[in-house]
Short mmCIF file of C-alpha atoms in Angstrom, two decimals:
data_model
loop_
_atom_site.label_atom_id
_atom_site.label_comp_id
_atom_site.label_asym_id
_atom_site.label_seq_id
_atom_site.Cartn_x
_atom_site.Cartn_y
_atom_site.Cartn_z
CA MET R 10 -0.09 0.09 -0.01
CA VAL R 11 2.65 2.44 1.09
CA SER R 12 4.95 1.57 -1.98
CA LYS R 13 1.84 2.03 -4.32
CA ASN R 14 1.10 5.50 -2.86
CA ILE R 15 4.73 6.47 -3.51
CA ILE R 16 4.54 5.47 -7.07
CA LEU R 17 1.43 7.25 -7.55
CA ALA R 18 2.77 10.12 -5.88
CA ALA R 19 5.81 10.29 -8.23
CA ALA R 20 3.45 10.02 -11.21
CA LEU R 21 1.42 12.87 -10.01
CA VAL R 22 4.41 15.10 -9.45
CA GLY R 23 5.43 14.29 -13.01
CA VAL R 24 2.11 15.38 -14.13
CA LEU R 25 1.88 18.51 -12.12
CA ALA R 26 5.53 19.66 -12.82
CA PHE R 27 4.42 19.96 -16.47
CA GLY R 28 2.84 23.01 -14.96
CA GLY R 29 2.30 26.17 -17.10
CA GLU R 30 -1.03 27.69 -17.73
CA GLN R 31 -1.89 25.25 -20.30
CA PHE R 32 -2.41 22.55 -17.58
CA ALA R 33 -5.97 22.03 -16.59
CA MET R 34 -5.69 20.90 -13.18
CA SER R 35 -6.94 23.41 -10.85
CA ASP R 36 -5.99 23.75 -7.06
CA SER R 37 -9.10 21.90 -5.98
CA ASP R 38 -8.59 19.11 -8.38
CA ARG R 39 -4.93 18.91 -6.99
CA ALA R 40 -6.52 18.70 -3.47
CA MET R 41 -8.83 15.95 -4.48
CA TYR R 42 -6.20 14.08 -6.29
CA ALA R 43 -3.95 14.18 -2.98
CA GLU R 44 -6.97 12.98 -0.93
CA MET R 45 -7.57 9.99 -3.35
CA LEU R 46 -4.03 9.04 -3.18
CA GLU R 47 -4.55 8.30 0.39
CA ASN R 48 -7.74 6.66 -0.21
CA ASN R 49 -8.51 5.43 -3.65
CA PRO R 50 -12.28 5.13 -4.13
CA ALA R 51 -11.63 2.02 -6.27
CA ASP R 52 -10.28 0.11 -3.43
CA MET R 53 -14.02 -0.56 -2.77
CA ASP R 54 -14.50 -2.05 -6.18
CA VAL R 55 -11.46 -4.43 -5.73
CA GLU R 56 -12.98 -5.54 -2.32
CA SER R 57 -16.30 -6.27 -3.91
CA GLY R 58 -14.60 -8.09 -6.86
CA SER R 59 -12.88 -10.29 -4.22
CA GLU R 60 -16.27 -11.27 -2.74
CA LEU R 61 -17.69 -11.88 -6.19
CA LEU R 62 -14.72 -13.95 -7.24
CA GLU R 63 -15.40 -15.95 -4.04
CA GLU R 64 -19.10 -16.55 -4.75
CA TYR R 65 -18.95 -17.21 -8.29
CA CYS R 66 -15.51 -18.66 -8.99
CA ASP R 67 -14.32 -20.12 -5.67
CA GLY R 68 -11.76 -17.33 -5.14
CA ASP R 69 -8.16 -17.34 -6.15
CA ALA R 70 -8.12 -21.16 -5.60
CA GLY R 71 -10.82 -21.48 -8.12
CA LEU R 72 -9.01 -19.04 -10.79
CA ALA R 73 -5.82 -20.89 -10.11
CA LYS R 74 -7.26 -24.30 -10.86
CA PHE R 75 -9.05 -23.04 -14.07
CA LEU R 76 -5.71 -21.60 -15.31
CA GLY R 77 -3.84 -24.68 -14.45
CA VAL R 78 -1.29 -23.16 -11.99
CA SER R 79 -0.71 -23.37 -8.21
CA GLU R 80 -1.98 -20.54 -6.05
CA ASP R 81 1.59 -19.67 -5.26
CA ALA R 82 2.15 -19.37 -8.95
CA LEU R 83 -0.96 -17.35 -9.70
CA PRO R 84 0.41 -13.79 -9.23
CA ASN R 85 3.11 -14.22 -11.62
CA TYR R 86 0.77 -16.05 -13.98
CA ILE R 87 -1.70 -13.10 -13.96
CA ALA R 88 1.09 -10.80 -14.66
CA GLY R 89 1.50 -12.28 -18.16
CA PHE R 90 -2.15 -11.51 -19.31
CA PRO R 91 -3.68 -11.37 -21.99
CA ARG R 92 -2.47 -14.92 -22.57
CA TYR R 93 -3.49 -18.02 -24.97
CA ILE R 94 -5.88 -20.11 -22.90
CA ASP R 95 -5.99 -23.70 -24.05
CA SER R 96 -9.51 -24.41 -22.86
CA LEU R 97 -10.78 -21.19 -24.84
CA ASP R 98 -8.42 -21.84 -27.71
CA MET R 99 -7.82 -18.00 -28.04
CA VAL R 100 -5.79 -15.08 -26.79
CA ALA R 101 -8.20 -14.06 -23.75
CA GLY R 102 -8.21 -11.16 -21.29
CA LEU R 103 -8.48 -12.08 -17.65
CA ASP R 104 -12.15 -10.70 -17.76
CA GLN R 105 -13.02 -13.45 -20.41
CA VAL R 106 -11.31 -16.12 -18.32
CA ILE R 107 -13.46 -15.07 -15.38
CA GLN R 108 -16.53 -15.33 -17.75
CA ALA R 109 -15.52 -18.66 -18.60
CA LEU R 110 -14.98 -19.75 -15.15
CA MET R 111 -18.49 -18.43 -14.25
CA VAL R 112 -19.95 -20.59 -16.91
CA GLN R 113 -17.98 -23.61 -15.76
CA ASN R 114 -19.25 -22.99 -12.31
CA GLY R 115 -22.86 -22.99 -13.64
CA HIS R 116 -23.50 -19.28 -13.43
CA LYS R 117 -24.68 -16.87 -16.23
CA PRO R 118 -21.48 -14.85 -16.67
CA PHE R 119 -21.52 -11.11 -15.88
CA ALA R 120 -21.37 -8.86 -19.14
CA LEU R 121 -17.90 -7.73 -19.78
CA ALA R 122 -19.04 -4.19 -19.64
CA SER R 123 -20.79 -4.61 -16.17
CA ALA R 124 -19.64 -2.90 -13.13
CA ASP R 125 -19.52 -6.22 -11.40
CA MET R 126 -17.27 -7.57 -13.97
CA PHE R 127 -14.98 -4.56 -13.60
CA SER R 128 -14.74 -5.29 -10.10
CA MET R 129 -13.94 -8.91 -10.51
CA LEU R 130 -11.29 -8.00 -13.01
CA ALA R 131 -9.73 -5.37 -10.78
CA TYR R 132 -9.52 -7.98 -7.96
CA SER R 133 -8.14 -10.55 -10.18
CA LYS R 134 -5.42 -8.48 -11.65
CA ALA R 135 -4.66 -6.95 -8.29
CA ILE R 136 -3.54 -10.49 -7.12
CA ALA R 137 -0.61 -9.75 -9.25
CA ASN R 138 0.18 -6.40 -7.42
CA ASP R 139 4.06 -5.75 -7.21
CA GLU R 140 4.61 -8.46 -9.82
CA LYS R 141 6.40 -7.20 -13.17
CA ILE R 142 4.33 -7.46 -16.13
CA ASN R 143 5.77 -10.47 -17.94
CA ILE R 144 3.59 -10.93 -21.14
CA ASP R 145 5.40 -13.18 -23.63
CA VAL R 146 4.14 -12.07 -27.29
CA ASN R 147 6.32 -14.84 -28.62
CA ALA R 148 5.08 -17.58 -26.57
CA ASN R 149 3.10 -19.15 -29.37
CA LYS R 150 1.72 -18.42 -32.71
CA HIS R 151 -1.49 -17.06 -31.15
CA MET R 152 0.39 -14.34 -29.06
CA LYS R 153 2.29 -13.59 -32.29
CA GLU R 154 -0.80 -13.15 -34.23
CA ALA R 155 -2.33 -11.05 -31.45
CA ILE R 156 0.67 -8.56 -31.18
CA ALA R 157 0.78 -8.18 -34.85
CA LEU R 158 -3.09 -7.57 -34.74
CA GLY R 159 -2.68 -5.07 -31.84
CA ASP R 160 -0.02 -3.22 -33.74
CA GLU R 161 -2.25 -3.00 -36.93
CA VAL R 162 -5.29 -1.72 -34.89
CA PHE R 163 -3.19 0.84 -33.10
CA ASN R 164 -1.90 2.27 -36.37
CA THR R 165 -5.13 2.06 -38.43
CA LYS R 166 -6.40 5.47 -39.33
CA ARG R 167 -10.20 5.71 -39.29
CA GLY R 168 -13.27 7.45 -38.00
CA GLY R 169 -14.61 10.81 -38.45
CA ARG R 170 -11.37 12.56 -38.31
CA GLY R 171 -8.97 9.96 -39.92
CA LEU R 172 -6.94 9.34 -36.82
CA SER R 173 -5.29 6.34 -35.25
CA CYS R 174 -4.10 5.55 -31.72
CA MET R 175 -0.71 6.21 -33.09
CA SER R 176 -1.78 9.74 -34.10
CA CYS R 177 -1.61 10.69 -30.53
CA HIS R 178 0.49 8.07 -28.86
CA SER R 179 3.64 7.85 -31.07
CA PRO R 180 6.92 8.63 -29.55
CA ASP R 181 7.35 11.96 -31.68
CA VAL R 182 4.06 13.49 -30.15
CA ILE R 183 4.44 12.18 -26.48
CA GLY R 184 4.47 15.14 -24.14
CA SER R 185 3.00 17.37 -26.53
CA ILE R 186 -0.18 19.06 -25.37
CA LEU R 187 -3.66 18.17 -26.70
CA ARG R 188 -6.15 20.71 -25.46
CA THR R 189 -4.55 21.09 -21.97
CA GLN R 190 -3.68 17.39 -21.76
CA PRO R 191 -0.13 16.06 -22.05
CA LEU R 192 -0.05 13.03 -24.30
CA PRO R 193 1.02 10.23 -22.07
CA ASP R 194 3.71 7.79 -22.91
CA LEU R 195 1.70 4.55 -22.39
CA GLY R 196 4.66 2.44 -21.31
CA SER R 197 6.60 4.82 -19.18
CA VAL R 198 7.34 4.32 -15.60
CA GLU R 199 4.83 7.21 -14.59
CA ASN R 200 2.08 6.15 -16.69
CA LYS R 201 2.53 2.32 -17.31
CA ALA R 202 -1.09 2.29 -18.54
CA ALA R 203 -1.29 -1.62 -18.55
CA ALA R 204 0.14 -1.92 -14.92
CA THR R 205 -2.36 0.59 -13.50
CA TRP R 206 -5.55 -0.10 -15.10
CA PRO R 207 -8.36 -0.98 -13.72
CA ALA R 208 -8.04 2.60 -12.46
CA TYR R 209 -10.27 5.14 -10.70
CA ARG R 210 -10.94 7.81 -13.10
CA MET R 211 -11.44 11.10 -11.31
CA THR R 212 -13.15 12.56 -14.37
CA LYS R 213 -15.65 9.88 -14.64
CA SER R 214 -16.16 9.34 -10.79
CA SER R 215 -15.78 5.60 -11.31
CA MET R 216 -13.47 2.74 -11.85
CA ARG R 217 -12.59 1.81 -15.51
CA THR R 218 -10.66 -1.03 -17.06
CA LEU R 219 -7.92 -0.65 -19.73
CA GLN R 220 -10.16 -1.95 -22.68
CA ARG R 221 -12.75 0.64 -21.49
CA ARG R 222 -10.09 3.32 -21.41
CA PHE R 223 -9.42 2.52 -25.08
CA GLN R 224 -13.10 2.98 -25.80
CA GLY R 225 -12.96 6.39 -24.25
CA CYS R 226 -10.02 7.41 -26.61
CA MET R 227 -11.85 5.90 -29.68
CA ASN R 228 -15.08 7.89 -28.60
CA ASN R 229 -13.19 11.16 -28.08
CA ALA R 230 -11.26 10.93 -31.29
CA LEU R 231 -14.39 9.78 -33.36
CA LEU R 232 -13.27 6.41 -33.99
CA ALA R 233 -16.07 3.76 -34.19
CA VAL R 234 -15.94 2.24 -30.73
CA ILE R 235 -15.18 -1.56 -30.81
CA PRO R 236 -16.59 -3.83 -28.35
CA LEU R 237 -14.82 -5.19 -25.20
CA GLY R 238 -13.54 -8.68 -25.61
CA SER R 239 -13.37 -8.56 -29.43
CA LYS R 240 -10.23 -10.19 -30.90
CA GLU R 241 -9.21 -6.62 -31.88
CA MET R 242 -9.63 -5.29 -28.43
CA VAL R 243 -7.65 -7.99 -26.75
CA ALA R 244 -5.04 -7.62 -29.49
CA LEU R 245 -4.86 -3.79 -28.50
CA GLU R 246 -4.53 -4.75 -24.79
CA VAL R 247 -1.60 -7.18 -25.88
CA TYR R 248 0.00 -4.34 -27.71
CA VAL R 249 -0.12 -1.80 -24.94
CA THR R 250 0.56 -4.40 -22.26
CA GLU R 251 3.87 -5.11 -24.27
CA GLN R 252 4.75 -1.31 -23.88
CA ALA R 253 4.72 -1.62 -20.16
CA LYS R 254 6.37 -4.88 -19.89
CA GLY R 255 8.71 -5.08 -16.87
CA ARG R 256 6.73 -2.53 -14.89
CA GLU R 257 5.33 -3.23 -11.56
CA ILE R 258 1.49 -3.75 -11.36
CA ALA R 259 -0.30 -1.52 -8.96
CA ILE R 260 -3.98 -1.85 -9.13
CA PRO R 261 -6.34 -0.04 -8.76
CA GLY R 262 -4.56 2.98 -10.46
CA LEU R 263 -5.70 6.52 -10.13
CA LYS R 264 -6.05 8.72 -13.11
CA ARG R 265 -7.36 12.21 -13.80
CA MET C 174 -26.54 -24.23 -4.08
CA ARG C 175 -28.21 -27.27 -5.44
CA LYS C 176 -29.37 -25.46 -8.60
CA SER C 177 -25.86 -24.45 -9.32
CA LEU C 178 -24.63 -27.84 -8.82
CA PHE C 179 -27.08 -28.98 -11.21
CA MET C 180 -26.02 -26.66 -13.77
CA MET C 181 -22.48 -27.33 -13.28
CA ILE C 182 -23.11 -30.88 -14.33
CA THR C 183 -25.36 -30.07 -17.30
CA VAL C 184 -22.97 -27.14 -18.31
CA GLY C 185 -20.00 -29.55 -17.86
CA MET C 186 -21.41 -31.98 -20.06
CA THR C 187 -22.29 -29.58 -22.87
CA LEU C 188 -19.06 -27.48 -22.78
CA ALA C 189 -16.81 -30.48 -24.11
CA SER C 190 -14.66 -28.56 -26.31
CA ALA C 191 -12.82 -25.11 -26.16
CA ALA C 192 -15.15 -24.03 -28.87
CA ASP C 193 -18.21 -24.71 -26.84
CA LEU C 194 -16.74 -22.89 -23.74
CA ARG C 195 -15.60 -19.98 -26.07
CA SER C 196 -19.20 -19.62 -27.41
CA ALA C 197 -20.57 -19.38 -23.84
CA ILE C 198 -18.39 -16.26 -23.16
CA GLU C 199 -18.34 -12.62 -24.84
CA VAL C 200 -16.14 -12.62 -27.91
CA PRO C 201 -17.87 -10.02 -30.24
CA ASP C 202 -16.82 -9.37 -33.68
CA ALA C 203 -15.09 -5.92 -34.35
CA SER C 204 -13.44 -6.59 -37.72
CA ALA C 205 -16.81 -5.30 -39.52
CA ILE C 206 -17.07 -2.25 -37.51
CA ILE C 207 -13.44 -1.50 -38.28
CA ALA C 208 -13.74 -2.22 -41.96
CA LYS C 209 -16.75 0.34 -42.17
CA ASP C 210 -14.73 2.95 -40.38
CA LEU C 211 -11.55 2.99 -42.46
CA LEU C 212 -10.07 5.92 -43.99
CA GLY C 213 -9.87 6.29 -47.77
CA PRO C 214 -6.60 7.09 -49.51
CA ALA C 215 -4.99 10.38 -49.48
CA LYS C 216 -6.82 12.77 -51.76
CA GLN C 217 -5.59 15.92 -53.57
CA PHE C 218 -8.27 18.70 -53.74
CA THR C 219 -8.96 21.58 -56.01
CA MET C 220 -9.59 24.85 -54.15
CA PRO C 221 -13.08 25.88 -55.33
CA LYS C 222 -13.55 29.50 -56.87
CA GLY C 223 -14.39 32.22 -54.39
CA CYS C 224 -13.06 29.95 -51.59
CA ILE C 225 -11.10 32.37 -49.62
CA THR C 226 -13.04 35.33 -48.61
CA ASP C 227 -13.11 38.23 -46.11
CA ASP C 228 -16.75 37.78 -45.52
CA LYS C 229 -17.47 38.09 -41.78
CA ASP C 230 -20.07 35.33 -41.51
CA ALA C 231 -17.66 32.95 -43.23
CA ILE C 232 -14.80 33.77 -41.09
CA ALA C 233 -16.91 33.42 -38.11
CA ARG C 234 -18.00 30.06 -39.08
CA GLY C 235 -14.29 29.10 -39.64
CA SER C 236 -13.42 30.33 -36.28
CA PHE C 237 -16.22 28.68 -34.49
CA ILE C 238 -15.23 25.21 -36.18
CA PHE C 239 -11.63 25.84 -35.28
CA HIS C 240 -12.35 26.29 -31.54
CA ASN C 241 -15.24 24.03 -30.76
CA LEU C 242 -15.52 20.29 -30.69
CA ASN C 243 -19.05 19.68 -31.38
CA GLY C 244 -22.54 20.82 -31.22
CA LYS C 245 -23.30 19.59 -27.80
CA LYS C 246 -20.14 20.76 -26.19
CA ALA C 247 -20.01 24.33 -27.74
CA LYS C 248 -20.80 26.90 -25.12
CA GLN C 249 -21.91 29.69 -27.57
CA ASN C 250 -24.33 29.31 -30.36
CA PRO C 251 -22.89 28.80 -33.74
CA PRO C 252 -23.02 31.80 -36.28
CA THR C 253 -25.27 32.27 -39.07
CA GLY C 254 -24.95 29.38 -41.30
CA LEU C 255 -23.69 26.96 -39.07
CA SER C 256 -25.75 24.58 -36.80
CA ARG C 257 -25.31 22.49 -33.81
CA LYS C 258 -27.17 19.49 -35.53
CA ASN C 259 -26.62 17.67 -38.64
CA ALA C 260 -29.79 17.18 -41.01
CA ASP C 261 -30.02 13.78 -39.46
CA GLY C 262 -30.61 15.22 -36.01
CA LYS C 263 -27.23 13.98 -34.78
CA GLU C 264 -24.75 16.53 -33.05
CA LYS C 265 -22.45 18.29 -35.51
CA GLN C 266 -18.86 17.79 -35.25
CA TYR C 267 -16.62 20.72 -35.48
CA GLY C 268 -12.79 20.80 -36.01
CA ASN C 269 -11.56 21.10 -32.46
CA CYS C 270 -8.30 22.39 -34.28
CA VAL C 271 -7.41 24.20 -31.01
CA ALA C 272 -6.75 20.78 -29.36
CA CYS C 273 -3.58 20.63 -31.23
CA HIS C 274 -2.88 24.34 -32.49
CA ASN C 275 -2.48 27.66 -30.72
CA ILE C 276 -3.99 30.63 -32.55
CA GLU C 277 -5.31 34.04 -31.59
CA GLY C 278 -7.68 33.96 -28.72
CA ALA C 279 -7.21 30.01 -28.21
CA LYS C 280 -8.30 28.73 -24.90
CA GLY C 281 -6.20 25.82 -23.77
CA GLY C 282 -4.56 25.57 -27.19
CA GLY C 283 -2.36 22.44 -27.86
CA ASN C 284 1.08 22.27 -29.41
CA ILE C 285 0.85 19.09 -31.37
CA GLY C 286 0.67 20.94 -34.51
CA PRO C 287 2.43 24.36 -35.35
CA ASP C 288 1.23 27.69 -33.74
CA LEU C 289 -0.87 29.28 -36.15
CA THR C 290 -1.01 32.80 -34.52
CA ASN C 291 -0.09 35.64 -36.93
CA TYR C 292 -0.47 33.06 -39.83
CA GLN C 293 -0.79 35.90 -42.48
CA GLU C 294 2.26 37.65 -41.24
CA TYR C 295 4.51 34.78 -40.59
CA PHE C 296 3.64 32.21 -43.20
CA MET C 297 1.84 33.85 -45.97
CA LYS C 298 3.61 37.27 -46.54
CA THR C 299 6.97 35.52 -46.31
CA GLY C 300 5.91 33.19 -49.19
CA THR C 301 6.22 30.19 -47.30
CA ARG C 302 2.61 29.12 -47.58
CA ASP C 303 -0.51 30.15 -49.91
CA ASN C 304 -4.09 29.56 -49.67
CA VAL C 305 -4.07 26.36 -51.81
CA TYR C 306 -1.60 24.78 -49.47
CA VAL C 307 -3.73 25.63 -46.28
CA TYR C 308 -6.83 24.67 -48.09
CA GLN C 309 -5.23 21.10 -48.90
CA LYS C 310 -3.76 20.76 -45.50
CA ILE C 311 -7.00 20.99 -43.83
CA ALA C 312 -8.76 18.88 -46.41
CA ASP C 313 -6.35 16.29 -46.39
CA PRO C 314 -2.82 16.71 -44.85
CA ARG C 315 -1.69 13.30 -46.18
CA ILE C 316 -0.71 14.78 -49.53
CA ASP C 317 1.88 16.99 -47.94
CA ASN C 318 2.79 14.65 -45.21
CA PRO C 319 1.91 11.00 -45.50
CA ASP C 320 2.83 10.39 -41.71
CA THR C 321 0.86 13.37 -40.48
CA HIS C 322 -0.68 13.31 -37.08
CA MET C 323 -3.17 15.83 -38.11
CA THR C 324 -6.93 15.26 -38.67
CA VAL C 325 -8.31 14.42 -42.09
CA ASN C 326 -11.28 16.73 -42.74
CA LEU C 327 -12.61 16.52 -46.26
CA THR C 328 -11.72 13.10 -47.55
CA THR C 329 -13.60 11.81 -44.38
CA GLY C 330 -16.71 13.84 -45.17
CA LEU C 331 -16.77 15.34 -41.77
CA PHE C 332 -17.05 18.89 -43.58
CA THR C 333 -18.04 20.23 -46.86
CA GLU C 334 -15.96 22.09 -49.38
CA ARG C 335 -17.54 25.37 -48.11
CA GLU C 336 -16.54 24.63 -44.55
CA ILE C 337 -13.05 24.00 -45.53
CA CYS C 338 -12.99 27.37 -47.40
CA ASP C 339 -14.44 28.89 -44.11
CA ILE C 340 -11.77 27.48 -41.87
CA THR C 341 -8.98 28.36 -44.40
CA SER C 342 -10.43 31.92 -44.60
CA TYR C 343 -10.32 32.38 -40.95
CA ILE C 344 -6.66 30.97 -40.60
CA VAL C 345 -5.38 33.34 -43.29
CA SER C 346 -7.45 36.37 -42.11
CA ILE C 347 -5.74 39.14 -40.20
CA LYS C 348 -6.84 38.98 -36.67
CA LYS C 349 -7.21 41.98 -34.07
#
């Protein structure tokens, strides 16, 4: 908990140090951010995710069993998601694994976009807190295909304004200002997106997941929003996760 | 409890293969959505006659498109000849150019693209740029720079030729 706060505080200083009148964070925003560093509202979602996982999936043990690993090995294994999952014969996000596990346990799975699923995902990923992201995009041909597809989707210009993710997240524009917002480096120690989502999003007053964050960017930039859990969405997650490889997982994150 | 045990058995029997289990979870298709949303190839446009104007209303429209995101978000009402909604009732998108460019009177202007302040003085009078260049840049910047990070505004059909002319007229106009 303490180390997580230090990381967040460092990230915050990084953001605020950017300074200048172009930056949009007001003093009251700043005060709220500081308060939330102490007490991330999404901790409650994680807590409720823990209870739901217990109820529907037999908790950590059930998850470990489904994934075919010991409970001791679970954190490290989760730090490698999205992964190729044999029993699904596809590269899956952790939320899809939870759905499959719910089905196997005789339950109707929560929708990927539901708050309950966001909570379960947040808890499950938090099992890997302090582990370093260890995704292996060369593990097998499925992962190789996923990273290639993710690269393609990230670079495909589309939508009402002809933009791609790369238009705003390529190395040559990182740090530039888009309407008062510095463009984040998705893989940097400060942002490490894949290691810090699910996160509490202050501007949305709720916890969001990484794929949900992608949808936010699509929506803002007028790209047609693609659904959670689609092959392309999971591939994007693989691509963005690879950028934060080796970074320590700290869930739930706290974002502007 | 008994019910879930029962379901577990039936589900366990029906979900014999990976394909079965996969079909019980959400794996929606996105490829069709993306295919429909793709951007066409870079297009060279001809600037229409009478495009660049010092008509006040045209410049006001160009300015409004430059500084605003869409009909829903715009704080002020759009000037004559520009509406908040499209014919189909959906909110109209504006340029949000200010997100990437600073210019006279910009609020929270970005710096991903060049500063367009004093454009007439710095870019036009020096002969570095002309109207045709600016028009094409806004219509489809890929002709000038295939790797551009800028938005594509006419090839995408987001704006009409006339609107591109209004925006261009605004940028090259002398501002107070």
